[in-house]
């Protein structure tokens, strides 16, 4: 598939530091690449406030039109959300598809969502985004035929009047309720089993999927692209002695996450909301790692998940600058691709299990072999001795604090 040529547009406003602005532009570069685009050029303007009519000043708009012509660009992506009027006015002056950061993120979500729920959530977010902008997108939307920013939920967007979109949204909502109930049943069933659950979270591209694969020997999509994982995946981790825990990988967090996407995002994190411990992966090699950490923490607050015990893993330490300093007390410094990394993480996971579960001792007669096997799978056994005189086993270990009623 041929990569589309893109021109990025960014406006430096007084409310953001230049460093934050450039980090955000770098992220836009990565997002464009993830959407299978090739950045041909970028246009930057420093403004006191954005132009209500065309976002950038009229002189810059002419400059943008010339750049598009020179590079024969297909798409122009603005690093901020545009109004319907702005899109219409820019489109009148520039011979290319005009989209904004939100639309680009929605587009990547549409590309990457695999599960039924993921697809429905993204389609809903896309329609919600489209609704107030329908009148403004005339010309650019009649050019169907795919491309960045137009991987829509299907059907010519122009032909769908607002009533039609509202009907679609209503329909998706109904389907989502059904899918969510199904997922809740699965989660409830999982909750009755006394199993320790870890949730992997972190900024997009921090290396969560690599860690997930190393720990579970699975191969979820492991790419150096933003949002490589969009649907939560839960797998078993096996520890010594037959003990098993569950690990859930989730979609990467991102700063300035469009509000239309918070719901889609929330659903992928619902699985993680009922874990025992969160593992927050941070890319130590990224110069903006502190900002990424802050983004994740504030989104956790928004999703009411900030009460969960959290272990921070600083990943990619082999590429981290000499000036790097971890700022979380409970942390691990690793490089996920090192051969020793899985064992180091598992060791810390065991410590967390011991900290969060309760210590127990018991004796079990030797004929209860089946029960013993079950205990070794569901509880973390630290000591197992056969007592000859009693013909029984003495067991020490850790098990869930709240026993389910049928135990």
Coordinates of C-alpha atoms in Angstrom, one line a residue:
X1 CA 0.0 0.0 0.0
X2 CA 1.4 3.4 -1.0
X3 CA 2.1 5.7 1.8
X4 CA 0.2 9.0 1.7
X5 CA 2.2 12.3 1.8
X6 CA 1.5 14.4 4.8
X7 CA 2.1 17.9 6.0
X8 CA 1.9 18.5 9.7
X9 CA 0.7 21.9 11.1
X10 CA 1.4 23.0 14.6
X11 CA 0.7 26.3 16.4
X12 CA 2.7 27.4 19.4
X13 CA 0.4 29.1 21.9
X14 CA 1.4 31.0 25.1
X15 CA -0.3 28.3 27.3
X16 CA 2.2 25.6 26.4
X17 CA 6.0 25.5 26.8
X18 CA 8.0 25.1 23.6
X19 CA 9.4 21.9 24.9
X20 CA 5.9 20.5 25.4
X21 CA 4.9 21.7 22.0
X22 CA 7.9 19.9 20.2
X23 CA 7.3 16.7 22.2
X24 CA 3.7 16.8 21.0
X25 CA 4.8 17.4 17.4
X26 CA 7.2 14.5 17.6
X27 CA 4.3 12.4 18.8
X28 CA 2.2 13.6 15.8
X29 CA 5.0 12.4 13.6
X30 CA 4.8 8.9 15.1
X31 CA 1.0 8.9 14.9
X32 CA 1.2 9.8 11.2
X33 CA 3.7 7.0 10.6
X34 CA 1.5 4.6 12.5
X35 CA -1.4 5.6 10.2
X36 CA 0.9 4.5 7.2
X37 CA 1.7 8.1 6.2
X38 CA 4.9 9.7 5.2
X39 CA 5.6 13.2 6.6
X40 CA 6.8 15.4 3.8
X41 CA 7.0 18.7 5.7
X42 CA 5.7 20.6 8.7
X43 CA 4.5 24.2 9.1
X44 CA 4.8 25.9 12.5
X45 CA 3.4 29.2 13.6
X46 CA 3.6 31.1 16.8
X47 CA 0.4 32.8 17.8
X48 CA -1.1 34.7 20.7
X49 CA -4.4 33.0 20.0
X50 CA -5.7 30.8 17.2
X51 CA -7.6 32.3 14.2
X52 CA -11.3 31.5 14.6
X53 CA -11.8 31.3 10.9
X54 CA -8.8 29.3 9.7
X55 CA -6.9 28.3 12.8
X56 CA -3.6 29.7 11.3
X57 CA -3.1 33.2 10.0
X58 CA -4.1 34.0 6.4
X59 CA -0.4 34.4 5.3
X60 CA 0.4 31.0 6.7
X61 CA -2.6 29.5 5.0
X62 CA -1.2 30.6 1.6
X63 CA 2.1 29.2 2.6
X64 CA 0.4 25.9 3.5
X65 CA -1.4 25.8 0.1
X66 CA 2.0 26.3 -1.6
X67 CA 3.6 23.5 0.5
X68 CA 0.8 21.1 -0.4
X69 CA 1.3 21.9 -4.1
X70 CA 5.1 21.6 -3.9
X71 CA 5.1 18.2 -2.2
X72 CA 1.9 17.0 -3.9
X73 CA 0.6 16.2 -0.4
X74 CA -2.5 14.1 0.2
X75 CA -3.3 15.1 3.7
X76 CA -2.7 18.0 6.1
X77 CA -2.8 17.1 9.8
X78 CA -3.3 19.8 12.4
X79 CA -1.9 19.1 15.9
X80 CA -5.1 20.5 17.6
X81 CA -8.8 20.0 17.2
X82 CA -10.4 22.0 14.4
X83 CA -14.0 23.2 14.3
X84 CA -16.3 22.6 11.3
X85 CA -15.9 26.2 10.1
X86 CA -12.1 26.0 10.3
X87 CA -12.0 22.7 8.3
X88 CA -14.3 24.3 5.6
X89 CA -12.2 27.4 5.3
X90 CA -8.9 25.6 5.2
X91 CA -10.3 23.1 2.7
X92 CA -11.3 26.0 0.4
X93 CA -7.7 27.3 0.3
X94 CA -5.8 24.0 0.3
X95 CA -5.9 21.2 -2.2
X96 CA -5.7 18.3 0.3
X97 CA -7.7 16.4 2.9
X98 CA -7.7 18.4 6.2
X99 CA -7.8 16.4 9.4
X100 CA -6.9 17.1 13.0
X101 CA -5.1 15.1 15.7
X102 CA -8.3 13.7 17.1
X103 CA -9.4 12.4 13.7
X104 CA -5.9 10.8 13.2
X105 CA -6.1 9.0 16.6
X106 CA -9.7 7.8 15.8
X107 CA -8.4 6.6 12.5
X108 CA -5.6 4.6 14.1
X109 CA -8.0 3.2 16.6
X110 CA -10.3 2.1 13.6
X111 CA -7.3 0.4 12.0
X112 CA -6.1 -1.4 15.1
X113 CA -9.4 -2.4 16.9
X114 CA -9.8 -6.2 16.6
X115 CA -12.5 -7.2 19.0
X116 CA -16.2 -6.6 18.3
X117 CA -16.4 -4.2 21.3
X118 CA -13.2 -2.4 20.2
X119 CA -14.7 -1.8 16.7
X120 CA -18.1 -0.7 18.1
X121 CA -16.5 1.8 20.6
X122 CA -14.3 3.3 17.8
X123 CA -17.3 3.6 15.4
X124 CA -19.3 5.3 18.1
X125 CA -16.5 7.7 18.8
X126 CA -16.1 8.5 15.1
X127 CA -19.8 9.3 14.7
X128 CA -19.8 11.4 17.8
X129 CA -16.9 13.3 16.4
X130 CA -18.5 13.7 13.0
X131 CA -21.9 14.9 14.1
X132 CA -21.1 18.5 14.9
X133 CA -18.8 18.7 11.9
X134 CA -21.1 17.4 9.2
X135 CA -21.9 20.7 7.7
X136 CA -18.3 21.8 7.5
X137 CA -16.8 18.8 5.7
X138 CA -18.6 18.9 2.4
X139 CA -15.9 18.8 -0.3
X140 CA -13.3 16.8 1.6
X141 CA -15.7 14.0 2.5
X142 CA -17.1 13.5 -0.9
X143 CA -13.7 12.3 -2.0
X144 CA -14.1 8.8 -0.7
X145 CA -11.7 6.0 -1.4
X146 CA -9.8 5.6 1.9
X147 CA -6.7 7.2 3.1
X148 CA -5.7 8.7 6.4
X149 CA -8.6 10.3 8.3
X150 CA -11.2 8.7 6.1
X151 CA -11.2 5.1 7.4
X152 CA -14.7 5.8 8.6
X153 CA -17.2 3.4 10.0
X154 CA -18.3 2.8 6.4
X155 CA -20.7 4.4 4.0
X156 CA -20.3 7.9 2.5
X157 CA -20.2 10.3 5.4
X158 CA -21.7 13.1 3.4
X159 CA -24.8 11.1 2.5
X160 CA -25.5 10.4 6.2
X161 CA -27.5 13.2 7.5
X162 CA -27.5 13.9 11.2
X163 CA -30.6 11.9 11.9
X164 CA -29.1 8.9 10.2
X165 CA -25.9 9.3 12.3
X166 CA -27.9 9.5 15.5
X167 CA -29.8 6.3 14.6
X168 CA -26.4 4.6 13.9
X169 CA -25.1 5.8 17.3
X170 CA -28.3 4.6 19.0
X171 CA -27.9 1.2 17.4
X172 CA -24.2 1.0 18.4
X173 CA -25.0 1.9 22.0
X174 CA -27.5 -1.0 22.1
X175 CA -24.9 -3.4 20.7
X176 CA -22.3 -2.1 23.1
X177 CA -24.6 -2.6 26.1
X178 CA -25.0 -6.2 25.0
X179 CA -21.2 -6.8 24.5
X180 CA -20.4 -5.1 27.8
X181 CA -22.8 -7.3 29.7
X182 CA -21.1 -10.4 28.2
X183 CA -17.7 -9.1 29.2
X184 CA -18.9 -8.3 32.7
X185 CA -20.1 -11.9 33.0
X186 CA -16.6 -13.2 32.0
X187 CA -15.0 -10.9 34.5
X188 CA -17.4 -11.9 37.2
X189 CA -16.7 -15.6 36.5
X190 CA -12.9 -14.8 36.6
X191 CA -13.4 -13.0 39.9
X192 CA -14.9 -16.0 41.6
X193 CA -11.7 -17.9 40.9
X194 CA -9.1 -17.1 43.5
X195 CA -6.3 -16.0 41.1
X196 CA -3.9 -13.1 41.5
X197 CA -4.3 -10.5 38.6
X198 CA -1.8 -8.1 37.3
X199 CA -2.6 -5.3 34.8
X200 CA 0.0 -3.8 32.4
X201 CA -0.5 -0.1 31.7
X202 CA 1.7 2.6 30.4
X203 CA 2.2 5.3 27.8
X204 CA 1.9 4.1 24.2
X205 CA 5.0 2.5 22.9
X206 CA 6.6 2.0 26.3
X207 CA 7.2 -1.7 25.7
X208 CA 4.2 -3.2 27.4
X209 CA 3.5 -5.8 24.8
X210 CA 7.2 -6.9 24.7
X211 CA 7.1 -7.4 28.5
X212 CA 3.7 -9.2 28.2
X213 CA 5.1 -11.6 25.6
X214 CA 8.3 -12.3 27.5
X215 CA 6.3 -13.1 30.7
X216 CA 3.5 -15.2 29.0
X217 CA 5.4 -16.5 26.0
X218 CA 2.7 -15.1 23.8
X219 CA 2.9 -13.1 20.7
X220 CA 0.5 -10.1 20.9
X221 CA 1.4 -7.5 18.3
X222 CA 4.8 -6.3 19.2
X223 CA 5.6 -3.3 17.0
X224 CA 7.3 0.0 17.4
X225 CA 4.1 1.8 16.6
X226 CA 1.8 3.9 18.7
X227 CA -1.3 2.0 19.8
X228 CA 0.0 -1.4 18.7
X229 CA -2.3 -3.0 21.2
X230 CA -5.9 -1.9 21.2
X231 CA -7.8 -4.7 22.7
X232 CA -7.0 -6.1 26.2
X233 CA -5.5 -9.5 26.2
X234 CA -5.3 -11.6 29.3
X235 CA -3.0 -14.6 29.6
X236 CA -1.7 -16.9 32.3
X237 CA 1.8 -16.5 33.8
X238 CA 3.3 -19.6 35.2
X239 CA 5.6 -19.4 38.2
X240 CA 7.7 -22.2 39.8
X241 CA 5.8 -25.0 41.6
X242 CA 2.8 -24.8 39.2
X243 CA 1.4 -21.5 40.6
X244 CA -0.4 -19.3 38.0
X245 CA -1.4 -15.6 37.9
X246 CA -3.2 -13.6 35.2
X247 CA -1.7 -10.7 33.3
X248 CA -3.7 -8.3 31.2
X249 CA -2.1 -6.1 28.5
X250 CA -3.9 -2.9 27.6
X251 CA -3.9 -0.1 25.0
X252 CA -1.2 2.6 25.5
X253 CA -2.1 5.9 27.1
X254 CA -1.5 9.2 25.2
X255 CA -1.6 12.8 26.2
X256 CA -4.4 15.0 24.9
X257 CA -6.5 11.9 24.5
X258 CA -9.6 13.1 22.6
X259 CA -12.6 13.2 25.0
X260 CA -14.6 11.3 22.4
X261 CA -12.2 8.4 22.9
X262 CA -12.2 8.3 26.7
X263 CA -15.2 5.8 26.6
X264 CA -13.5 3.6 24.0
X265 CA -10.4 3.8 26.1
X266 CA -12.3 3.1 29.3
X267 CA -13.7 -0.2 28.0
X268 CA -10.2 -1.5 27.2
X269 CA -9.2 -0.6 30.7
X270 CA -12.3 -2.1 32.4
X271 CA -10.6 -5.5 32.4
X272 CA -7.7 -3.9 34.3
X273 CA -10.0 -2.1 36.8
X274 CA -10.4 -5.2 38.9
X275 CA -6.8 -6.3 39.1
X276 CA -4.8 -6.7 42.3
X277 CA -1.7 -4.8 41.2
X278 CA -1.0 -2.5 38.3
X279 CA 2.4 -2.7 36.5
X280 CA 3.1 0.7 35.0
X281 CA 5.7 0.5 32.2
X282 CA 7.7 3.7 31.4
X283 CA 10.0 4.1 28.5
X284 CA 13.2 5.4 30.3
X285 CA 14.8 6.2 26.9
X286 CA 12.2 8.8 26.0
X287 CA 13.3 12.3 26.9
X288 CA 9.6 13.1 27.7
X289 CA 9.2 10.1 30.1
X290 CA 8.2 12.3 33.1
X291 CA 5.3 13.8 31.1
X292 CA 4.3 10.3 29.9
X293 CA 4.2 9.2 33.5
X294 CA 2.1 12.1 34.6
X295 CA -0.3 11.5 31.7
X296 CA -0.9 7.9 32.8
X297 CA -1.3 8.9 36.5
X298 CA -3.9 11.6 35.7
X299 CA -5.8 9.3 33.3
X300 CA -5.8 6.6 36.1
X301 CA -7.4 9.2 38.4
X302 CA -10.0 10.0 35.8
X303 CA -10.8 6.3 35.4
X304 CA -10.9 6.0 39.2
X305 CA -8.1 3.4 39.3
X306 CA -5.5 5.4 41.1
X307 CA -6.1 3.5 44.4
X308 CA -4.6 0.3 43.1
X309 CA -1.1 -0.8 44.3
X310 CA 1.3 0.0 41.4
X311 CA 4.8 -1.2 40.5
X312 CA 6.6 1.1 38.0
X313 CA 8.9 -0.6 35.5
X314 CA 11.4 1.7 33.8
X315 CA 12.0 -0.1 30.5
X316 CA 14.7 0.4 27.8
X317 CA 17.3 1.2 30.4
X318 CA 20.0 0.3 27.8
X319 CA 19.0 3.4 25.9
X320 CA 18.3 5.7 28.9
X321 CA 20.4 8.9 29.2
X322 CA 23.0 9.1 31.9
X323 CA 20.9 11.8 33.6
X324 CA 17.9 9.4 34.1
X325 CA 16.5 9.3 37.6
X326 CA 13.6 7.1 38.6
X327 CA 11.0 9.2 40.5
X328 CA 8.8 6.4 41.9
X329 CA 9.8 4.6 45.1
X330 CA 8.4 1.2 44.1
X331 CA 10.2 0.5 40.8
X332 CA 12.3 -1.8 38.7
X333 CA 15.0 -0.9 36.1
X334 CA 15.1 -3.3 33.2
X335 CA 15.5 -3.7 29.5
X336 CA 12.6 -6.0 28.4
X337 CA 14.7 -7.7 25.7
X338 CA 17.4 -8.8 28.2
X339 CA 17.4 -12.6 28.8
X340 CA 17.2 -12.0 32.6
X341 CA 14.3 -9.5 32.4
X342 CA 11.4 -12.0 32.8
X343 CA 12.9 -13.6 35.9
X344 CA 13.6 -10.2 37.5
X345 CA 10.0 -9.1 36.9
X346 CA 8.6 -12.4 38.1
X347 CA 10.6 -12.2 41.3
X348 CA 9.1 -8.7 42.0
X349 CA 5.7 -10.0 41.1
X350 CA 6.0 -12.7 43.8
X351 CA 7.0 -10.1 46.3
X352 CA 3.8 -8.2 45.4
X353 CA 1.7 -11.3 45.7
X354 CA 3.1 -12.0 49.2
X355 CA 2.5 -8.3 50.2
X356 CA -1.1 -8.3 49.0
X357 CA -2.3 -11.8 49.9
X358 CA -2.5 -13.3 53.4
X359 CA 0.0 -15.8 54.9
X360 CA -1.5 -19.2 55.7
X361 CA -0.3 -22.6 57.1
X362 CA -2.1 -25.9 56.8
X363 CA -1.8 -29.7 57.1
X364 CA -3.1 -32.0 54.5
X365 CA -3.3 -35.8 54.7
X366 CA -1.3 -37.6 52.0
X367 CA -4.3 -39.1 50.2
X368 CA -5.5 -35.6 49.3
X369 CA -3.1 -35.3 46.4
X370 CA -5.7 -33.7 44.1
X371 CA -6.4 -31.0 46.6
X372 CA -2.7 -30.4 47.0
X373 CA -2.3 -29.9 43.3
X374 CA -5.1 -27.4 43.3
X375 CA -3.6 -25.5 46.2
X376 CA -0.2 -25.3 44.4
X377 CA -2.0 -23.8 41.4
X378 CA -4.1 -21.3 43.2
X379 CA -2.0 -20.3 46.2
X380 CA 1.7 -19.2 46.3
X381 CA 3.3 -22.1 48.2
X382 CA 6.6 -21.1 50.0
X383 CA 7.1 -24.3 52.0
X384 CA 5.9 -27.9 51.4
X385 CA 7.1 -30.6 53.7
X386 CA 6.1 -34.3 54.1
X387 CA 5.7 -35.3 57.7
X388 CA 6.5 -39.0 57.9
X389 CA 5.0 -39.5 61.4
X390 CA 1.7 -38.0 60.5
X391 CA 1.6 -39.2 56.9
X392 CA 0.6 -35.7 55.9
X393 CA 1.9 -32.5 54.2
X394 CA 2.7 -29.3 56.0
X395 CA 2.1 -26.3 53.8
X396 CA 3.0 -22.6 54.1
X397 CA 2.2 -19.9 51.6
X398 CA 0.0 -17.0 50.6
X399 CA -3.7 -17.0 49.4
X400 CA -6.4 -14.4 48.6
X401 CA -7.6 -12.3 51.6
X402 CA -11.2 -12.7 50.9
X403 CA -12.2 -16.3 50.4
X404 CA -15.1 -16.9 48.1
X405 CA -18.2 -18.2 49.9
X406 CA -18.1 -21.7 48.4
X407 CA -14.5 -22.5 49.5

